[in-house]
mmCIF file of C-alpha atoms in Angstrom:
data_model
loop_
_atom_site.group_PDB
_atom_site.id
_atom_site.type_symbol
_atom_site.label_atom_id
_atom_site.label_comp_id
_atom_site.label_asym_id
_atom_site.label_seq_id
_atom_site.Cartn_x
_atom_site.Cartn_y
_atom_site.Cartn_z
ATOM 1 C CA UNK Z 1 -30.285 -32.049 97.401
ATOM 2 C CA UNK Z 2 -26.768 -29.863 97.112
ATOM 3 C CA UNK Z 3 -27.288 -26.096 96.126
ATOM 4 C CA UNK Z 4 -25.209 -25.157 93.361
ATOM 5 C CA UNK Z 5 -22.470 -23.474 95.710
ATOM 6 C CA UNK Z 6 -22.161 -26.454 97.473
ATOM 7 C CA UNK Z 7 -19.503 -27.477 94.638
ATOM 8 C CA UNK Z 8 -17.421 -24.892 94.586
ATOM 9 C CA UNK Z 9 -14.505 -24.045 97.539
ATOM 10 C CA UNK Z 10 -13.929 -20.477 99.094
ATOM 11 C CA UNK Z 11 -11.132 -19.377 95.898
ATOM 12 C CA UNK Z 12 -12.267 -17.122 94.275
ATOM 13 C CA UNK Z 13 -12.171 -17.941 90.657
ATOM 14 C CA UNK Z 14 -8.754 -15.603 88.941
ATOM 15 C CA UNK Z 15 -10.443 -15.731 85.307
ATOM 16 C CA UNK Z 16 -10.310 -12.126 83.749
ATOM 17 C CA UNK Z 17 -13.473 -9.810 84.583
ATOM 18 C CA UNK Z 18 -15.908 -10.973 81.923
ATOM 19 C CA UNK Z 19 -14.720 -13.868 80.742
ATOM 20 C CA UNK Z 20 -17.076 -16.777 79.197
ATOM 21 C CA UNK Z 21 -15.550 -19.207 81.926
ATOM 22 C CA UNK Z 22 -17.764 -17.788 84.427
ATOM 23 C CA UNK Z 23 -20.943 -17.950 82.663
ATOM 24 C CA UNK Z 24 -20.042 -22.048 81.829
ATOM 25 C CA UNK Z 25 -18.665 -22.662 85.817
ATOM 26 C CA UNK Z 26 -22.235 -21.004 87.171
ATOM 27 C CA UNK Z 27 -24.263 -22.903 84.201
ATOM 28 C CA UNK Z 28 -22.359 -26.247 85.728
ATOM 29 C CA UNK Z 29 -22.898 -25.709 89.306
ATOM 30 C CA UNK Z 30 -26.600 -25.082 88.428
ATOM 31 C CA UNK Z 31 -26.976 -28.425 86.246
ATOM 32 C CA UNK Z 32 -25.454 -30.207 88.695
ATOM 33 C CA UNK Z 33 -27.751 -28.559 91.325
ATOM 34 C CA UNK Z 34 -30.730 -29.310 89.206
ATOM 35 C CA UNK Z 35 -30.014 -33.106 88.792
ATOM 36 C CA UNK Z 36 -29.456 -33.514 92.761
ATOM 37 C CA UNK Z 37 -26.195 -35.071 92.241
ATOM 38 C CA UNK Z 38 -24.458 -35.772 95.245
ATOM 39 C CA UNK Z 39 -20.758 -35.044 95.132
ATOM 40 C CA UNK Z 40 -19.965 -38.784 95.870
ATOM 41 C CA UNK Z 41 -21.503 -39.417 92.355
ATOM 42 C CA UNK Z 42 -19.238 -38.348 89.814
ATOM 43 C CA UNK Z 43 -15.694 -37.026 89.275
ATOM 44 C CA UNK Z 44 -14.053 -34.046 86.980
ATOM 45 C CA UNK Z 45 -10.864 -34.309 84.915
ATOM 46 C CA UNK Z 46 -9.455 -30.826 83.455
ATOM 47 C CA UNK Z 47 -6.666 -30.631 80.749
ATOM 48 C CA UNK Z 48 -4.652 -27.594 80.573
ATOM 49 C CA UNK Z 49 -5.625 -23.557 79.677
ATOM 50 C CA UNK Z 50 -7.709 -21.013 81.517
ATOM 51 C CA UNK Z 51 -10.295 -23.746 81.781
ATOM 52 C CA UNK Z 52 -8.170 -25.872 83.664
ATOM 53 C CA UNK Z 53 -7.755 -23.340 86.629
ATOM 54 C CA UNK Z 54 -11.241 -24.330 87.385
ATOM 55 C CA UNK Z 55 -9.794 -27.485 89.310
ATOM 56 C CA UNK Z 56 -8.888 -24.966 92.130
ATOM 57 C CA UNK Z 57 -12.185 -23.754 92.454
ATOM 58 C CA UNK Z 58 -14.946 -26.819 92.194
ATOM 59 C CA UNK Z 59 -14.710 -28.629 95.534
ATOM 60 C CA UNK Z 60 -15.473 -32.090 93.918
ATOM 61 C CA UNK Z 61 -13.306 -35.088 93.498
ATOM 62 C CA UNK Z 62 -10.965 -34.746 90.068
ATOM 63 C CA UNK Z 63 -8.249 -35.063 88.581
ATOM 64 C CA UNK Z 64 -5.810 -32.291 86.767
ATOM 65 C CA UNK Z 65 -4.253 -33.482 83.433
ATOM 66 C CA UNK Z 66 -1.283 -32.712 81.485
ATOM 67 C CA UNK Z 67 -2.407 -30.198 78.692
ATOM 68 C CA UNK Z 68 -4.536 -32.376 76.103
ATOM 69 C CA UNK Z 69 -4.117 -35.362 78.369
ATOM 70 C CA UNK Z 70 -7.478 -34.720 80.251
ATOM 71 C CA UNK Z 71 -9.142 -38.083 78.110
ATOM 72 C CA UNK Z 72 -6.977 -40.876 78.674
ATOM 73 C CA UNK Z 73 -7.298 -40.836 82.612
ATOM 74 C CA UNK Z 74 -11.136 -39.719 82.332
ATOM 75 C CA UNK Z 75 -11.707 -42.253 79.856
ATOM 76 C CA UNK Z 76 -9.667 -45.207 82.409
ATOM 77 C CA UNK Z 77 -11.836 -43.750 85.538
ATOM 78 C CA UNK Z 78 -15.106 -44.342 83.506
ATOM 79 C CA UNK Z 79 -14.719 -47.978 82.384
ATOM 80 C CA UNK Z 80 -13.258 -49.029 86.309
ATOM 81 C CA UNK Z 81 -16.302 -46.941 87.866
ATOM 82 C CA UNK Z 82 -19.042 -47.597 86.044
ATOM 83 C CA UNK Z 83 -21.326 -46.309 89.002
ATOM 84 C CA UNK Z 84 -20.207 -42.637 88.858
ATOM 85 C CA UNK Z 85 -20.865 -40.052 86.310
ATOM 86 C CA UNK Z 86 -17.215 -38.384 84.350
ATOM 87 C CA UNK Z 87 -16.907 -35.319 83.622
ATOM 88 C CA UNK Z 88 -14.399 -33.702 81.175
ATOM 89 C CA UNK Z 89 -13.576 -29.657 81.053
ATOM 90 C CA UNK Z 90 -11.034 -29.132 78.336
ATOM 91 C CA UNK Z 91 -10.187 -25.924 76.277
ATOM 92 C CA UNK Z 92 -9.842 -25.589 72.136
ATOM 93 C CA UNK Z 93 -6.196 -25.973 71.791
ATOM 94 C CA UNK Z 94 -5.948 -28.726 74.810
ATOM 95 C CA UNK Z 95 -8.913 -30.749 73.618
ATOM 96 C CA UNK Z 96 -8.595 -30.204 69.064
ATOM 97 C CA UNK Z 97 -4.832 -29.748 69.395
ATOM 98 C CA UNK Z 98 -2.475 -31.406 71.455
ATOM 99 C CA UNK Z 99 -5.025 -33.930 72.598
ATOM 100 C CA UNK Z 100 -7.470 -34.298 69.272
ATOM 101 C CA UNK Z 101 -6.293 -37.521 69.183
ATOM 102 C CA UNK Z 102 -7.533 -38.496 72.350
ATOM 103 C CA UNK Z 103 -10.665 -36.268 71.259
ATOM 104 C CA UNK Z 104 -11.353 -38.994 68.130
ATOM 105 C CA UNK Z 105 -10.811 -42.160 69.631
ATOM 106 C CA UNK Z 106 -12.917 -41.176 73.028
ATOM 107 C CA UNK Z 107 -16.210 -40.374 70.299
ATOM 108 C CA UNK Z 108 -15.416 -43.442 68.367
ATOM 109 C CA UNK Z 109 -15.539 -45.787 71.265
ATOM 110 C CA UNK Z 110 -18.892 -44.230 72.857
ATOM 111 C CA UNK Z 111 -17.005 -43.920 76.369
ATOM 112 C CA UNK Z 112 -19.986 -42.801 78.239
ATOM 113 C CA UNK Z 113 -18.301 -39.198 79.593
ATOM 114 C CA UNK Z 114 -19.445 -35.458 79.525
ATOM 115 C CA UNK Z 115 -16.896 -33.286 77.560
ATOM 116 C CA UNK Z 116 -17.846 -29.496 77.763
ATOM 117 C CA UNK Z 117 -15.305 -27.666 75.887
ATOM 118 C CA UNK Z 118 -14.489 -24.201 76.342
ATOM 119 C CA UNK Z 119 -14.167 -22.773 72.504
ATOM 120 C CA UNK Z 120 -12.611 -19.383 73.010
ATOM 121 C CA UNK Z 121 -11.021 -19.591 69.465
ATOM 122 C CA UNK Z 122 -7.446 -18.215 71.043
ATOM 123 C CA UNK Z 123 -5.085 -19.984 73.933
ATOM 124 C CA UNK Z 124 -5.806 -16.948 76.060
ATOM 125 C CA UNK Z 125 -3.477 -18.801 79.217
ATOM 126 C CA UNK Z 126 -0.657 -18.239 76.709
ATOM 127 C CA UNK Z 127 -1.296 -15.285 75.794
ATOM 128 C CA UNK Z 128 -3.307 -15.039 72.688
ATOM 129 C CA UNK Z 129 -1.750 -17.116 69.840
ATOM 130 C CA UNK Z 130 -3.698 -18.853 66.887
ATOM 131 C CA UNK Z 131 -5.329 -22.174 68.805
ATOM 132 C CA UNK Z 132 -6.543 -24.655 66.344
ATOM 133 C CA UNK Z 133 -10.357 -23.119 66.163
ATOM 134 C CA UNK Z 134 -9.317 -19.982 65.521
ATOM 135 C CA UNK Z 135 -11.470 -18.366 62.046
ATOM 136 C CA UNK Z 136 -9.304 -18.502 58.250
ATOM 137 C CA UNK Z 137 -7.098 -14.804 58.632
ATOM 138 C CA UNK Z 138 -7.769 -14.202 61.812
ATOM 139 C CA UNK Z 139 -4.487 -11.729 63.442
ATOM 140 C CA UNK Z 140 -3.221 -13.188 66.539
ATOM 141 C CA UNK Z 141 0.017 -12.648 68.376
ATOM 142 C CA UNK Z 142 1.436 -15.713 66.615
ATOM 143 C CA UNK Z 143 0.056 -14.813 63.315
ATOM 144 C CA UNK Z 144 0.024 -11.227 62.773
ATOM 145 C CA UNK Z 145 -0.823 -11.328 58.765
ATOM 146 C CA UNK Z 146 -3.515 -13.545 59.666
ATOM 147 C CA UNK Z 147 -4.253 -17.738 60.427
ATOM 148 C CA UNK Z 148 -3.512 -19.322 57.231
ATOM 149 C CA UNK Z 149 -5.161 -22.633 58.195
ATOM 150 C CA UNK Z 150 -9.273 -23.383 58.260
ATOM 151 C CA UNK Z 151 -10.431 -23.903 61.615
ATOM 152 C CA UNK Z 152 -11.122 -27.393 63.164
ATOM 153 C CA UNK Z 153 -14.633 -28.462 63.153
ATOM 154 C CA UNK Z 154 -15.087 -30.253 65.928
ATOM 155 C CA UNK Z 155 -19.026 -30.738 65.754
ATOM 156 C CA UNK Z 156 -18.149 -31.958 62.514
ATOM 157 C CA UNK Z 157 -15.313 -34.466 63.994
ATOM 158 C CA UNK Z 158 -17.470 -35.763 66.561
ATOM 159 C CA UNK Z 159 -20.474 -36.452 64.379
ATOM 160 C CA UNK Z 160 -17.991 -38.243 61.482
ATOM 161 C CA UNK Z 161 -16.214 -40.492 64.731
ATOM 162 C CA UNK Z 162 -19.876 -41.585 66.421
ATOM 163 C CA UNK Z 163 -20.148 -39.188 68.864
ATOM 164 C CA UNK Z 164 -23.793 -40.005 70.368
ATOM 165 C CA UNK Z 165 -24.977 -36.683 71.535
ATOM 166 C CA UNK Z 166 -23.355 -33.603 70.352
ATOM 167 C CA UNK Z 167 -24.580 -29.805 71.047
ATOM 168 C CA UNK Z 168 -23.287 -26.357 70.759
ATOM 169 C CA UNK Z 169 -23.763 -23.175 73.495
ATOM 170 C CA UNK Z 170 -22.763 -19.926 74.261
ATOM 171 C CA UNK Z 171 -21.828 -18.762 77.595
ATOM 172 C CA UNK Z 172 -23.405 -15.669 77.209
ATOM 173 C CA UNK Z 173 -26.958 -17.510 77.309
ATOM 174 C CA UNK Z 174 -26.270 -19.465 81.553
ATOM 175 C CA UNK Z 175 -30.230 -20.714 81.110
ATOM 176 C CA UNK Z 176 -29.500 -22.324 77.964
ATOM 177 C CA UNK Z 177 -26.371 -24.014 78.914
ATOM 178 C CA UNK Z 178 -27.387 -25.301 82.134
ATOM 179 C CA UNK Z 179 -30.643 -27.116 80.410
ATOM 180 C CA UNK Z 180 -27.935 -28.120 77.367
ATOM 181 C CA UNK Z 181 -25.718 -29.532 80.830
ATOM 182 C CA UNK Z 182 -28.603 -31.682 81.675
ATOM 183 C CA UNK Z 183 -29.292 -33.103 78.660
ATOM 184 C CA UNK Z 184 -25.908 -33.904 78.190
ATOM 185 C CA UNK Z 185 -25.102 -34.899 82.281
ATOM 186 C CA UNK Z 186 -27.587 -38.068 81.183
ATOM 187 C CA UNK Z 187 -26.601 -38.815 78.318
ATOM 188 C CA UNK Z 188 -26.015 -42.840 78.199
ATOM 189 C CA UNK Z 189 -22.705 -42.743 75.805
ATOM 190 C CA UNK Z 190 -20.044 -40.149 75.003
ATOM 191 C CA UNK Z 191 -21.496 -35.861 74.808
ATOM 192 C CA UNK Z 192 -19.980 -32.998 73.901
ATOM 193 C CA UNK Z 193 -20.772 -29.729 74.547
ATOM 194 C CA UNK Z 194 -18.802 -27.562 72.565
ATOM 195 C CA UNK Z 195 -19.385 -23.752 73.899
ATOM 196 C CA UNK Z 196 -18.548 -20.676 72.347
ATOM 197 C CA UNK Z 197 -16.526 -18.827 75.422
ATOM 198 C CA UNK Z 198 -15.522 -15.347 73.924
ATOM 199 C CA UNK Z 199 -11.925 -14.558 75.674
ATOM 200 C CA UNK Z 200 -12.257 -10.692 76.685
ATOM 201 C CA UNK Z 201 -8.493 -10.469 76.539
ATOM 202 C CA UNK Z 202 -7.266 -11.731 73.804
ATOM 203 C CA UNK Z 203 -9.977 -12.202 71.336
ATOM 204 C CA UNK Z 204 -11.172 -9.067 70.110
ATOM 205 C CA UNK Z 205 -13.336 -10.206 67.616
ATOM 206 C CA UNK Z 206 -15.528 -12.921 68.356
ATOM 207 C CA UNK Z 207 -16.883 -10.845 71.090
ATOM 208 C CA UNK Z 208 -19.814 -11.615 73.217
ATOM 209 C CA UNK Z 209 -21.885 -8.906 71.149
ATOM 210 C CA UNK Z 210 -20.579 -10.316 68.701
ATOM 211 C CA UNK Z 211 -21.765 -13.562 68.994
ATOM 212 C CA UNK Z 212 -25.090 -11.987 70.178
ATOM 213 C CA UNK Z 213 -26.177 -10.888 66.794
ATOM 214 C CA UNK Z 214 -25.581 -14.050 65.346
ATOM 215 C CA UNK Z 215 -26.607 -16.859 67.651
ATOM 216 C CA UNK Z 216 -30.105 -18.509 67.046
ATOM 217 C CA UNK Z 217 -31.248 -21.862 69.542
ATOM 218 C CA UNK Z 218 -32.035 -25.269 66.927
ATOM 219 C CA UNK Z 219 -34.955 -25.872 69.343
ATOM 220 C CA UNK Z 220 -36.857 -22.831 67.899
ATOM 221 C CA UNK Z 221 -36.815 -24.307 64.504
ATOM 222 C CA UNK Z 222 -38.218 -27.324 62.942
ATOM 223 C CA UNK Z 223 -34.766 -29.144 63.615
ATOM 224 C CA UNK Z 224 -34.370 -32.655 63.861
ATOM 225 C CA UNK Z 225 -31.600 -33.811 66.032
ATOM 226 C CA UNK Z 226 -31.918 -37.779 64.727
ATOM 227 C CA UNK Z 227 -30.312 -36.937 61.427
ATOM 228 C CA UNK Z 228 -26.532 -37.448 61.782
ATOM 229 C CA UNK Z 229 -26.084 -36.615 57.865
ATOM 230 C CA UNK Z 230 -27.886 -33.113 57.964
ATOM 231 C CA UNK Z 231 -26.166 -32.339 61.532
ATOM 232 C CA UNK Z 232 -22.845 -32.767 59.675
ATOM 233 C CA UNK Z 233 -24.308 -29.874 56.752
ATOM 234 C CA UNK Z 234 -25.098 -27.844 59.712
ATOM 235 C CA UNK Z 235 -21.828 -27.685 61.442
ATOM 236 C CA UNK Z 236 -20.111 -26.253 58.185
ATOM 237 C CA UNK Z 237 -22.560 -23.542 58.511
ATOM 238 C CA UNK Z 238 -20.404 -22.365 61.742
ATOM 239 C CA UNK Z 239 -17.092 -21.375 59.342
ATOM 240 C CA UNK Z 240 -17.638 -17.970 58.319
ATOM 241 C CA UNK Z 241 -15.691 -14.843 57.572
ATOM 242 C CA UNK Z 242 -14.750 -12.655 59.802
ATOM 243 C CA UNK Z 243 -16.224 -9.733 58.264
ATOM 244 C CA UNK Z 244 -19.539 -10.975 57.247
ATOM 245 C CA UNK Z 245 -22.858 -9.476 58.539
ATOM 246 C CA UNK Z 246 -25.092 -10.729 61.075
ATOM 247 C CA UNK Z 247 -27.654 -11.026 59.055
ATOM 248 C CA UNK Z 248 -25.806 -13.362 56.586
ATOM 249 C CA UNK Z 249 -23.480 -15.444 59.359
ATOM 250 C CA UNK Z 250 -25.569 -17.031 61.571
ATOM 251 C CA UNK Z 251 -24.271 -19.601 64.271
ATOM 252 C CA UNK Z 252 -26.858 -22.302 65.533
ATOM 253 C CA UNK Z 253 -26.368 -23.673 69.515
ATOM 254 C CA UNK Z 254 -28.308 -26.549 70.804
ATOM 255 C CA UNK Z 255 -28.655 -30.157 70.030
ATOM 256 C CA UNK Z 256 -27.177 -31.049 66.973
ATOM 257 C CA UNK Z 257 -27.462 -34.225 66.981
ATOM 258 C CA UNK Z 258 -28.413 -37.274 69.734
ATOM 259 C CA UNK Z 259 -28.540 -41.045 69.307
ATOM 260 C CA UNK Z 260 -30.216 -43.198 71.811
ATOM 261 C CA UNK Z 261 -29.677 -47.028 72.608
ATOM 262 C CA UNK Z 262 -25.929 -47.293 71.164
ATOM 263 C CA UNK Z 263 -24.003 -49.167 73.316
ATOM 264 C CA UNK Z 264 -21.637 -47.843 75.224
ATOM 265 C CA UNK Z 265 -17.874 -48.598 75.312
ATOM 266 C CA UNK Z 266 -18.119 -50.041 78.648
ATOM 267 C CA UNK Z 267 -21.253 -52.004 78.207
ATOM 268 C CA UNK Z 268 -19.446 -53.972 75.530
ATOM 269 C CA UNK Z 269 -16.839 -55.414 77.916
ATOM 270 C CA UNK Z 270 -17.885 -57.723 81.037
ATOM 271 C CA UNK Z 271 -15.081 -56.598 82.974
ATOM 272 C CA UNK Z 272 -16.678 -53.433 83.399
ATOM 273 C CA UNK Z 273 -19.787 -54.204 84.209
ATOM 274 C CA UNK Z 274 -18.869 -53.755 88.024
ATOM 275 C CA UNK Z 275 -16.549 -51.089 90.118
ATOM 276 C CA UNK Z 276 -12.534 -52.283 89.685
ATOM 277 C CA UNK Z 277 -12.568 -51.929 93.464
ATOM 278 C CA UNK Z 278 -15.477 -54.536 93.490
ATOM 279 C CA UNK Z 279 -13.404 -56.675 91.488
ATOM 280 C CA UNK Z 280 -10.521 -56.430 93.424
ATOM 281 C CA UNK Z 281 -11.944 -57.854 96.444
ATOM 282 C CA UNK Z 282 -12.660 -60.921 94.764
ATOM 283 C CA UNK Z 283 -9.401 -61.401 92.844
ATOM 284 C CA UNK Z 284 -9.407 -64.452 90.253
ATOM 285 C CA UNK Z 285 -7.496 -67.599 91.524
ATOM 286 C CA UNK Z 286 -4.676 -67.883 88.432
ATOM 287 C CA UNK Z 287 -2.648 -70.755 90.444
ATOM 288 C CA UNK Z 288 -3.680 -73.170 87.741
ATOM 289 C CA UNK Z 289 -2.332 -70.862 85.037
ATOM 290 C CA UNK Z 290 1.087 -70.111 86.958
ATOM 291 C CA UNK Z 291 1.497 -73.987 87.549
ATOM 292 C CA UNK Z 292 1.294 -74.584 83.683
ATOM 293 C CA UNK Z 293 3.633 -71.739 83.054
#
């Protein structure tokens, strides 16, 4: 069984001193640890931000997207190699903006992948403009009077497009988002981990202290994670105002919601039911289809 260093290379990771990336890249290393996944078993796709850096430090076979492109080839890799687990790292504004697209069609199909985003509520590679999670008036480089827009609800998207396992963590909590890694890691069908990643640089409000006072875990209520309809009322409980008290603005992590037995996108279609290499060493004989033509 691999120790959790054994998937990372000798760079040293260039993310700012205290930022949430390197809670979520030790919570990874440890799920993956904890499962006993060999490095031979799966595969990582980044898109484009901060998070995306993290391609030069895991020492795992991946691929590097174009910013919100990280889907498309993840999804292609998971339906021609159905015996390996996908994994997807993708930021707010690579994953809800340029490539929410990709982001709705990928829940709606049940492609069986792991998408951990990292929600820092800013595009801190850019230097702090408004990224499309960013809170109603919040003041950002690119909006100085405020964000005029809502926010993006992306547990809310992914529950309304079929997602089949959704959850919520913070990167301030590495125990709870390594066991929310594993739940997710075997998953049978598409799951997103959407995890609140304050950005020490560039997002001076929805600190980790911040987020501290308002965080509570689903698992240490009476919540049931089978109700799709009630997950959806939850997630509009995560829009808040800026300036509202703790005690008034809380923000559940955990499961929201998690659907067993759906089939997945690949299961529906015979010609993935086996590697594409497999396939290609027994290519179809189409002679009598060329001879017609």
């Amino acid at each position: 069984m691999p120790e959790a260093k054994a998937f990372t290379n000798t760079n040293k990771p260039t993310w700012c001193p205290g930022c949430g990336n390197h809670g979520m890249f030790l919570a990874l290393q440890r799920a993956l640890a904890e499962l006993g996944w060999e490095k031979r078993e799966f595969a990582m796709f980044w898109g484009i931000g901060c998070h995306g850096n993290g391609a030069d430090f895991y020492d795992v076979q991946g691929f590097h997207a174009l910013h919100g492109r990280s889907l498309p080839p993840a999804s292609a890799y998971a339906l021609t190699r159905p015996d390996q687990h996908v994994v997807v790292e993708m930021g707010d504004g690579d994953g809800y903006g340029l490539g929410l697209g990709h982001f709705v069609h990928a829940c709606r199909r049940n492609v069986a992948l792991t998408v951990i985003a990292h929600n820092n509520q800013i595009y801190g590679l850019t230097t702090g403009q408004a990224s499309p999670t960013s809170d109603h008036l919040m003041p950002t480089v690119s909006t100085p009077q405020g964000v005029l827009e809502e926010p993006v609800n992306p547990i809310g998207i992914a529950l309304a497009e079929g997602a089949t396992f959704i959850a919520r963590g913070f990167a301030g909590d590495i125990a709870h988002l390594t066991s929310l890694y594993i739940e997710a890691l075997t998953h049978d069908g598409f799951a997103l981990v959407d995890v609140f990643q304050p950005c020490v640089t560039w997002n001076k409000i929805n600190t980790f202290a911040w987020f501290r006072e308002r965080v509570y875990k689903l698992e240490e209520s009476d919540w049931d994670a089978t109700d799709r309809v009630k997950a959806f009322d939850l997630s509009l409980t995560a829009f808040h105002e800026l300036t509202c008290a703790p005690d008034t603005c809380k923000m559940p992590i955990g499961v929201y919601f998690r659907e067993t037995g759906k089939p997945t996108y690949g299961q529906s279609t015979p010609a993935s039911a086996e590697p594409g290499w497999r396939r290609a060493l027994h290519p179809r004989d189409v002679s009598g289809i060329m001879a017609k033509l």
